[in-house]
Tab-separated table of C-alpha atoms and ligand atoms in Angstrom:
chain	number	residue	atom	x	y	z
S	1	MET	CA	-6.813	-36.886	33.327
S	2	VAL	CA	-6.692	-33.109	33.919
S	3	GLN	CA	-4.628	-32.198	36.965
S	4	PRO	CA	-6.116	-29.279	38.928
S	5	THR	CA	-2.654	-27.697	39.264
S	6	GLN	CA	-1.941	-27.867	35.561
S	7	SER	CA	-1.799	-24.359	34.041
S	8	SER	CA	-4.183	-23.788	31.165
S	9	LYS	CA	-2.630	-23.171	27.753
S	10	PHE	CA	-5.885	-21.764	26.422
S	11	MET	CA	-5.248	-18.138	27.064
S	12	THR	CA	-7.601	-16.206	24.827
S	13	LEU	CA	-7.220	-12.529	24.065
S	14	VAL	CA	-10.317	-11.653	26.058
S	15	ARG	CA	-9.189	-13.719	29.049
S	16	GLN	CA	-5.734	-12.153	29.096
S	17	ILE	CA	-7.043	-8.594	28.906
S	18	HIS	CA	-9.549	-9.412	31.629
S	19	GLU	CA	-6.941	-10.922	33.925
S	20	GLY	CA	-4.621	-7.974	33.264
S	21	GLU	CA	-7.367	-5.579	34.306
S	22	GLN	CA	-8.254	-7.540	37.415
S	23	SER	CA	-4.666	-7.177	38.617
S	24	HIS	CA	-5.153	-3.385	38.568
S	25	PRO	CA	-7.371	-2.225	41.393
S	26	GLY	CA	-9.873	0.308	40.142
S	27	ALA	CA	-9.823	-0.959	36.541
S	28	THR	CA	-13.181	-0.349	34.938
S	29	GLY	CA	-13.179	-2.965	32.194
S	30	GLU	CA	-13.197	-0.230	29.540
S	31	PHE	CA	-9.979	-1.522	28.071
S	32	SER	CA	-11.344	-5.031	27.713
S	33	ASP	CA	-14.279	-3.605	25.808
S	34	LEU	CA	-12.066	-1.537	23.527
S	35	LEU	CA	-9.678	-4.355	22.657
S	36	HIS	CA	-12.514	-6.790	22.300
S	37	GLY	CA	-14.279	-4.394	19.886
S	38	LEU	CA	-11.099	-4.030	17.856
S	39	SER	CA	-10.564	-7.779	17.697
S	40	LEU	CA	-14.129	-8.246	16.487
S	41	ALA	CA	-13.722	-5.585	13.801
S	42	ALA	CA	-10.483	-7.283	12.753
S	43	LYS	CA	-12.260	-10.619	12.313
S	44	LEU	CA	-14.776	-8.958	9.977
S	45	VAL	CA	-11.975	-7.354	7.982
S	46	TRP	CA	-10.136	-10.676	7.830
S	47	ARG	CA	-13.271	-12.335	6.497
S	48	GLU	CA	-13.326	-9.855	3.614
S	49	VAL	CA	-9.562	-10.103	3.070
S	50	THR	CA	-9.794	-13.877	2.679
S	51	LYS	CA	-12.607	-13.422	0.176
S	52	ALA	CA	-10.687	-10.804	-1.764
S	53	GLY	CA	-9.710	-13.116	-4.585
S	54	LEU	CA	-13.220	-14.498	-4.876
S	55	VAL	CA	-15.495	-11.537	-4.999
S	56	ASN	CA	-15.325	-8.413	-7.036
S	57	ILE	CA	-13.914	-6.308	-4.248
S	58	LEU	CA	-10.450	-5.689	-5.592
S	59	GLY	CA	-11.382	-2.862	-7.925
S	60	LYS	CA	-10.028	0.554	-7.078
S	61	THR	CA	-12.383	3.403	-6.338
S	62	ASP	CA	-11.770	6.515	-8.355
S	63	ARG	CA	-10.506	8.698	-5.533
S	64	LEU	CA	-7.346	9.234	-3.527
S	65	ASN	CA	-7.148	9.199	0.259
S	66	ILE	CA	-5.949	12.211	2.228
S	67	SER	CA	-2.309	11.119	1.864
S	68	GLY	CA	-2.661	10.885	-1.927
S	69	ASP	CA	-2.639	7.080	-2.138
S	70	GLU	CA	-5.147	5.129	-4.189
S	71	VAL	CA	-8.029	3.922	-2.049
S	72	LYS	CA	-9.175	0.383	-2.679
S	73	LYS	CA	-12.532	-0.941	-1.631
S	74	LEU	CA	-11.123	-3.066	1.123
S	75	ASP	CA	-9.611	0.043	2.731
S	76	GLU	CA	-13.050	1.583	2.855
S	77	PHE	CA	-14.584	-1.546	4.249
S	78	ALA	CA	-11.955	-1.791	6.989
S	79	ASP	CA	-12.282	1.901	7.768
S	80	GLU	CA	-16.048	1.768	8.164
S	81	THR	CA	-16.038	-1.534	10.021
S	82	ILE	CA	-13.623	-0.322	12.683
S	83	PHE	CA	-15.536	2.926	13.114
S	84	LYS	CA	-18.925	1.230	13.370
S	85	MET	CA	-17.629	-1.402	15.751
S	86	MET	CA	-16.136	1.214	18.067
S	87	ASP	CA	-18.497	4.220	17.912
S	88	HIS	CA	-21.129	2.947	20.344
S	89	VAL	CA	-18.911	1.230	22.928
S	90	GLY	CA	-19.137	4.262	25.195
S	91	HIS	CA	-15.434	4.500	26.011
S	92	LEU	CA	-14.276	6.703	23.124
S	93	CYS	CA	-14.663	10.452	22.755
S	94	VAL	CA	-13.202	10.689	19.249
S	95	MET	CA	-11.462	8.675	16.541
S	96	ALA	CA	-9.054	9.459	13.706
S	97	SER	CA	-8.433	7.221	10.716
S	98	GLU	CA	-5.718	7.381	8.103
S	99	GLU	CA	-8.435	7.284	5.457
S	100	ASN	CA	-10.170	10.447	6.673
S	101	GLU	CA	-8.987	14.017	6.601
S	102	ASP	CA	-10.681	15.148	9.804
S	103	LEU	CA	-11.482	13.776	13.208
S	104	LEU	CA	-14.227	11.167	13.384
S	105	HIS	CA	-16.668	12.198	16.077
S	106	ILE	CA	-18.783	9.792	18.072
S	107	PRO	CA	-22.433	10.103	16.969
S	108	GLU	CA	-24.353	12.251	19.438
S	109	HIS	CA	-26.800	9.533	20.440
S	110	TYR	CA	-23.941	7.442	21.860
S	111	PRO	CA	-22.135	8.194	25.139
S	112	GLN	CA	-18.721	9.896	25.030
S	113	GLY	CA	-15.901	8.111	26.806
S	114	ARG	CA	-12.422	8.681	28.200
S	115	TYR	CA	-10.262	7.492	25.307
S	116	ALA	CA	-9.285	8.489	21.762
S	117	LEU	CA	-8.660	5.863	19.080
S	118	ILE	CA	-6.347	6.441	16.121
S	119	TYR	CA	-6.144	3.794	13.428
S	120	ASP	CA	-4.806	2.838	10.035
S	121	PRO	CA	-7.569	0.527	8.813
S	122	LEU	CA	-5.578	-1.299	6.157
S	123	ASP	CA	-1.850	-0.788	5.951
S	124	GLY	CA	-0.038	-2.083	2.879
S	125	SER	CA	-3.143	-2.159	0.740
S	126	SER	CA	-1.152	-1.871	-2.484
S	127	ASN	CA	-0.210	-5.505	-1.774
S	128	ILE	CA	-3.758	-6.869	-1.642
S	129	ASP	CA	-3.857	-8.081	-5.230
S	130	ALA	CA	-0.660	-10.084	-4.708
S	131	ASN	CA	-1.917	-11.908	-1.618
S	132	VAL	CA	0.802	-10.366	0.533
S	133	THR	CA	0.375	-9.816	4.277
S	134	ILE	CA	-1.394	-6.573	5.157
S	135	GLY	CA	-2.658	-5.273	8.484
S	136	SER	CA	-4.538	-2.792	10.649
S	137	ILE	CA	-2.736	-0.602	13.192
S	138	PHE	CA	-4.224	1.123	16.257
S	139	SER	CA	-3.219	3.539	18.973
S	140	ILE	CA	-5.171	4.546	22.078
S	141	HIS	CA	-4.750	7.747	24.109
S	142	ARG	CA	-6.470	8.890	27.258
S	143	ARG	CA	-8.459	12.041	26.490
S	144	VAL	CA	-7.103	15.368	27.716
S	145	SER	CA	-10.212	17.454	27.120
S	146	ARG	CA	-12.583	17.404	30.052
S	147	GLU	CA	-15.921	16.386	28.619
S	148	GLY	CA	-18.227	16.371	25.629
S	149	LYS	CA	-17.031	15.711	22.103
S	150	GLY	CA	-13.373	14.809	21.746
S	151	THR	CA	-11.043	17.429	20.297
S	152	MET	CA	-7.861	17.584	18.247
S	153	ASP	CA	-5.889	17.852	21.523
S	154	ASP	CA	-7.114	14.393	22.524
S	155	VAL	CA	-5.554	12.945	19.402
S	156	LEU	CA	-2.454	15.099	18.866
S	157	GLN	CA	-0.502	13.740	21.804
S	158	PRO	CA	3.092	12.483	21.663
S	159	GLY	CA	3.467	8.724	21.305
S	160	HIS	CA	4.847	8.215	24.799
S	161	LYS	CA	1.398	9.105	26.112
S	162	GLN	CA	-0.254	6.159	24.356
S	163	VAL	CA	-1.958	3.854	26.839
S	164	ALA	CA	-2.142	0.971	24.383
S	165	ALA	CA	-1.247	0.205	20.799
S	166	GLY	CA	-1.152	-2.764	18.511
S	167	TYR	CA	-1.702	-4.217	15.104
S	168	ILE	CA	-3.551	-7.009	13.392
S	169	LEU	CA	-1.847	-9.002	10.652
S	170	TYR	CA	-3.840	-10.539	7.836
S	171	GLY	CA	-1.331	-13.073	6.556
S	172	SER	CA	-0.964	-16.821	6.307
S	173	SER	CA	-2.665	-16.690	9.693
S	174	MET	CA	-4.295	-13.785	11.465
S	175	MET	CA	-2.520	-12.279	14.443
S	176	PHE	CA	-3.442	-9.679	17.030
S	177	VAL	CA	-0.378	-8.105	18.646
S	178	TYR	CA	-0.871	-5.514	21.377
S	179	CYS	CA	0.674	-3.818	24.367
S	180	ALA	CA	-1.224	-2.030	27.104
S	181	GLY	CA	1.893	-0.971	28.977
S	182	HIS	CA	2.872	-4.397	30.294
S	183	GLY	CA	4.640	-6.495	27.694
S	184	VAL	CA	3.896	-7.176	24.063
S	185	HIS	CA	1.700	-10.178	23.427
S	186	GLY	CA	0.732	-11.899	20.194
S	187	PHE	CA	-2.425	-13.932	19.644
S	188	THR	CA	-3.148	-16.115	16.639
S	189	LEU	CA	-6.695	-16.696	15.453
S	190	ASP	CA	-7.847	-20.284	15.602
S	191	PRO	CA	-10.336	-20.109	12.723
S	192	THR	CA	-12.070	-23.300	13.766
S	193	VAL	CA	-13.355	-21.707	16.980
S	194	GLY	CA	-13.036	-18.046	16.010
S	195	GLU	CA	-10.861	-17.208	19.038
S	196	PHE	CA	-7.516	-15.478	19.350
S	197	LEU	CA	-5.190	-17.744	21.356
S	198	LEU	CA	-1.985	-16.586	23.004
S	199	SER	CA	0.821	-17.765	20.728
S	200	HIS	CA	3.604	-15.243	21.433
S	201	GLU	CA	3.791	-14.312	25.102
S	202	ASN	CA	5.889	-11.338	26.158
S	203	ILE	CA	7.674	-10.805	22.842
S	204	ARG	CA	11.252	-9.499	23.182
S	205	ILE	CA	13.115	-8.188	20.169
S	206	PRO	CA	16.743	-9.373	19.923
S	207	PRO	CA	19.146	-6.533	20.828
S	208	ARG	CA	21.010	-7.036	17.547
S	209	GLY	CA	19.984	-8.411	14.186
S	210	SER	CA	21.331	-9.045	10.725
S	211	ILE	CA	18.376	-8.061	8.535
S	212	TYR	CA	17.769	-4.580	7.134
S	213	SER	CA	14.525	-3.553	5.536
S	214	VAL	CA	14.258	-0.450	3.361
S	215	ASN	CA	12.939	0.520	-0.062
S	216	GLU	CA	16.309	0.692	-1.749
S	217	GLY	CA	14.726	1.872	-4.973
S	218	ASN	CA	14.818	5.318	-3.377
S	219	ILE	CA	18.593	5.276	-2.769
S	220	GLY	CA	19.309	7.990	-5.317
S	221	ARG	CA	17.075	10.382	-3.362
S	222	TRP	CA	18.598	9.696	0.057
S	223	LYS	CA	21.085	11.860	1.880
S	224	PRO	CA	24.718	10.707	1.496
S	225	GLU	CA	24.847	9.508	5.131
S	226	MET	CA	21.849	7.217	4.550
S	227	GLN	CA	23.452	5.885	1.372
S	228	ARG	CA	26.709	5.253	3.262
S	229	TYR	CA	24.870	3.462	6.077
S	230	VAL	CA	23.205	0.976	3.721
S	231	GLN	CA	26.497	0.503	1.817
S	232	TYR	CA	28.107	-0.296	5.180
S	233	LEU	CA	25.476	-2.949	5.965
S	234	LYS	CA	26.273	-4.654	2.669
S	235	GLN	CA	30.034	-4.841	3.177
S	236	GLU	CA	31.693	-8.107	4.124
S	237	ASP	CA	32.933	-8.170	7.743
S	238	LYS	CA	32.837	-11.336	9.801
S	239	GLU	CA	33.282	-9.623	13.164
S	240	THR	CA	30.186	-7.444	12.856
S	241	GLY	CA	28.157	-10.067	10.995
S	242	ARG	CA	28.029	-8.179	7.714
S	243	PRO	CA	26.718	-8.270	5.102
S	244	TYR	CA	23.206	-8.107	6.503
S	245	SER	CA	20.346	-9.744	4.641
S	246	SER	CA	17.829	-7.520	2.919
S	247	ARG	CA	14.075	-8.103	3.297
S	248	TYR	CA	11.383	-5.674	2.187
S	249	ILE	CA	7.726	-6.592	1.882
S	250	GLY	CA	6.337	-3.096	1.375
S	251	SER	CA	3.695	-3.626	4.062
S	252	LEU	CA	5.023	-1.709	7.034
S	253	VAL	CA	3.079	-3.762	9.532
S	254	ALA	CA	4.475	-7.023	8.129
S	255	ASP	CA	8.018	-5.674	7.845
S	256	VAL	CA	7.920	-4.455	11.446
S	257	HIS	CA	6.403	-7.711	12.683
S	258	ARG	CA	9.273	-9.674	11.132
S	259	THR	CA	11.757	-7.221	12.643
S	260	LEU	CA	10.118	-7.657	16.062
S	261	LEU	CA	10.501	-11.432	15.929
S	262	TYR	CA	13.886	-11.791	14.202
S	263	GLY	CA	15.628	-8.528	15.094
S	264	GLY	CA	17.287	-6.097	12.690
S	265	ILE	CA	16.086	-2.749	11.456
S	266	TYR	CA	13.317	-1.242	9.339
S	267	CYS	CA	14.033	2.186	7.828
S	268	TYR	CA	11.923	4.670	5.946
S	269	PRO	CA	14.121	7.758	5.726
S	270	GLY	CA	13.284	11.166	4.370
S	271	ASP	CA	14.462	11.840	0.820
S	272	THR	CA	14.597	14.641	-1.706
S	273	ARG	CA	11.011	13.974	-2.787
S	274	SER	CA	9.543	13.563	0.722
S	275	PRO	CA	11.864	15.124	3.323
S	276	GLU	CA	9.824	13.573	6.147
S	277	GLY	CA	9.517	10.181	4.466
S	278	LYS	CA	6.271	8.508	3.552
S	279	LEU	CA	4.974	7.053	6.804
S	280	ARG	CA	2.451	8.761	9.032
S	281	LEU	CA	3.410	9.546	12.601
S	282	MET	CA	0.011	9.114	14.235
S	283	TYR	CA	-1.274	6.072	12.341
S	284	GLU	CA	1.870	4.053	11.725
S	285	ASN	CA	5.045	5.212	13.473
S	286	ASN	CA	3.732	5.954	16.968
S	287	PRO	CA	1.872	2.677	17.548
S	288	LEU	CA	4.643	0.558	16.040
S	289	ALA	CA	7.319	2.455	17.980
S	290	TYR	CA	5.332	1.880	21.185
S	291	ILE	CA	5.146	-1.862	20.505
S	292	VAL	CA	8.825	-2.182	19.586
S	293	GLU	CA	10.020	-0.124	22.576
S	294	HIS	CA	7.923	-2.209	24.940
S	295	ALA	CA	9.528	-5.312	23.439
S	296	GLY	CA	12.978	-3.910	24.266
S	297	GLY	CA	13.738	-2.249	20.919
S	298	ALA	CA	14.016	1.353	19.788
S	299	ALA	CA	12.450	3.759	17.296
S	300	SER	CA	13.836	7.042	16.051
S	301	ASP	CA	13.236	9.527	13.262
S	302	GLY	CA	17.009	9.910	12.925
S	303	ARG	CA	17.069	12.915	15.239
S	304	GLN	CA	14.896	11.994	18.183
S	305	ARG	CA	12.845	9.202	19.686
S	306	ILE	CA	9.633	8.728	17.691
S	307	LEU	CA	7.575	8.651	20.893
S	308	ASP	CA	8.861	12.109	21.911
S	309	ILE	CA	7.695	13.904	18.762
S	310	GLN	CA	4.975	16.444	19.531
S	311	PRO	CA	2.561	16.091	16.603
S	312	ASP	CA	1.066	19.192	15.063
S	313	SER	CA	-1.253	17.685	12.496
S	314	LEU	CA	-3.253	14.500	12.068
S	315	HIS	CA	-1.603	13.278	8.897
S	316	GLN	CA	1.958	14.435	9.470
S	317	ARG	CA	4.771	12.194	8.325
S	318	SER	CA	8.067	11.326	9.932
S	319	PRO	CA	11.122	9.274	8.988
S	320	LEU	CA	11.302	5.942	10.795
S	321	PHE	CA	14.196	3.789	12.010
S	322	VAL	CA	12.791	1.007	14.151
S	323	GLY	CA	14.029	-2.337	15.439
S	324	SER	CA	16.784	-3.803	17.593
S	325	VAL	CA	18.338	-1.304	19.996
S	326	GLU	CA	21.872	-1.749	18.647
S	327	GLU	CA	20.775	-1.470	15.034
S	328	VAL	CA	18.772	1.713	15.576
S	329	ARG	CA	21.710	3.220	17.480
S	330	LEU	CA	24.052	2.354	14.610
S	331	ALA	CA	21.659	3.819	12.031
F	401	AFP	P1	-0.993	2.176	3.005
F	401	AFP	O1	-1.183	0.962	2.177
F	401	AFP	O2	-1.733	2.104	4.278
F	401	AFP	O3	-1.263	3.417	2.242
F	401	AFP	O4	0.535	2.250	3.464
F	401	AFP	C1	1.560	1.767	2.721
F	401	AFP	C2	2.865	2.147	3.341
F	401	AFP	O5	2.748	3.311	4.081
F	401	AFP	C3	3.469	1.040	4.203
F	401	AFP	O6	2.653	-0.012	4.524
F	401	AFP	C4	4.596	0.490	3.366
F	401	AFP	O7	5.630	-0.022	4.101
F	401	AFP	C5	4.979	1.629	2.529
F	401	AFP	O8	3.810	2.390	2.333
F	401	AFP	C6	5.591	1.168	1.250
F	401	AFP	O9	5.967	2.271	0.532
F	401	AFP	P2	7.038	2.231	-0.633
F	401	AFP	O10	6.324	1.697	-1.815
F	401	AFP	O11	7.437	3.672	-0.780
F	401	AFP	O12	8.173	1.376	-0.183
């Protein structure tokens, strides 16, 4: 028999966001709408991802995205789905997507809101054909322009000004991980009822770890200090727990998710070919740095905190060292 005092384990994403808002006097419910819209878009993307091996959707289109990567059809689907799901909600003034060169404005017949949404619709898409975990990443800023259409200033804000960020993993299960300033929470989709249920409450990253994650194929292009650092991690030393294990999926969102849960470090340094590395500050590094910092970890570009970088363009890149506090400090 159900005891009235028994606490409910069925914390859905919507319920948690709602309860979080209710504890803030003056909350308008806009955040619930935004996160709910994103979770709905993610379910549609997930539906296509799970069908990817069945339907003829894996072919590549014959163009490159703004960052020069091959665009696959699923990227386009995810890009459009997120935009269409979020354009009419009334809480956004502008969006920016990794797949598009310019800002994405809210159609004029919809109301303009107080927030700006930045997203990477499908991170790790080169892994789709191999059935490897991929994901979507999002970042939300409060607008700084006063009214009307959103502007570049609304989007080009340093990461520490994000009011929420998160990612969705399309893997062996589907997860929605987000932070709106108060803890990092992970929800797993129960496909039988179509709901995200709280599975990872208040995630904390271990302060140390023994896994490093980096594309070591690039070692010849790294600076000597980066080469020495990775050599150091591979040396035998009982006291400091070396050698570390190496894990690299090649889907940033999946590599960072593992790092968040198990501890360790993910690195994408600059190299002779790309001095600022490959990853994009606005779409990848800022939201993931926000999540990891709120879970007790750290994120740096090797010179400064990722979240302190003042962006100057939508698609700018930055090196990334993210993970356990002690590991990022050592790196
Ligand atoms: P997209 O698939 O969104 O273009 O991003 C891929 C990615 O930026 C990131 O997900 C990977 O970790 C990284 O590239 C892998 O790059 P390397 O092949 O250089 O290791």
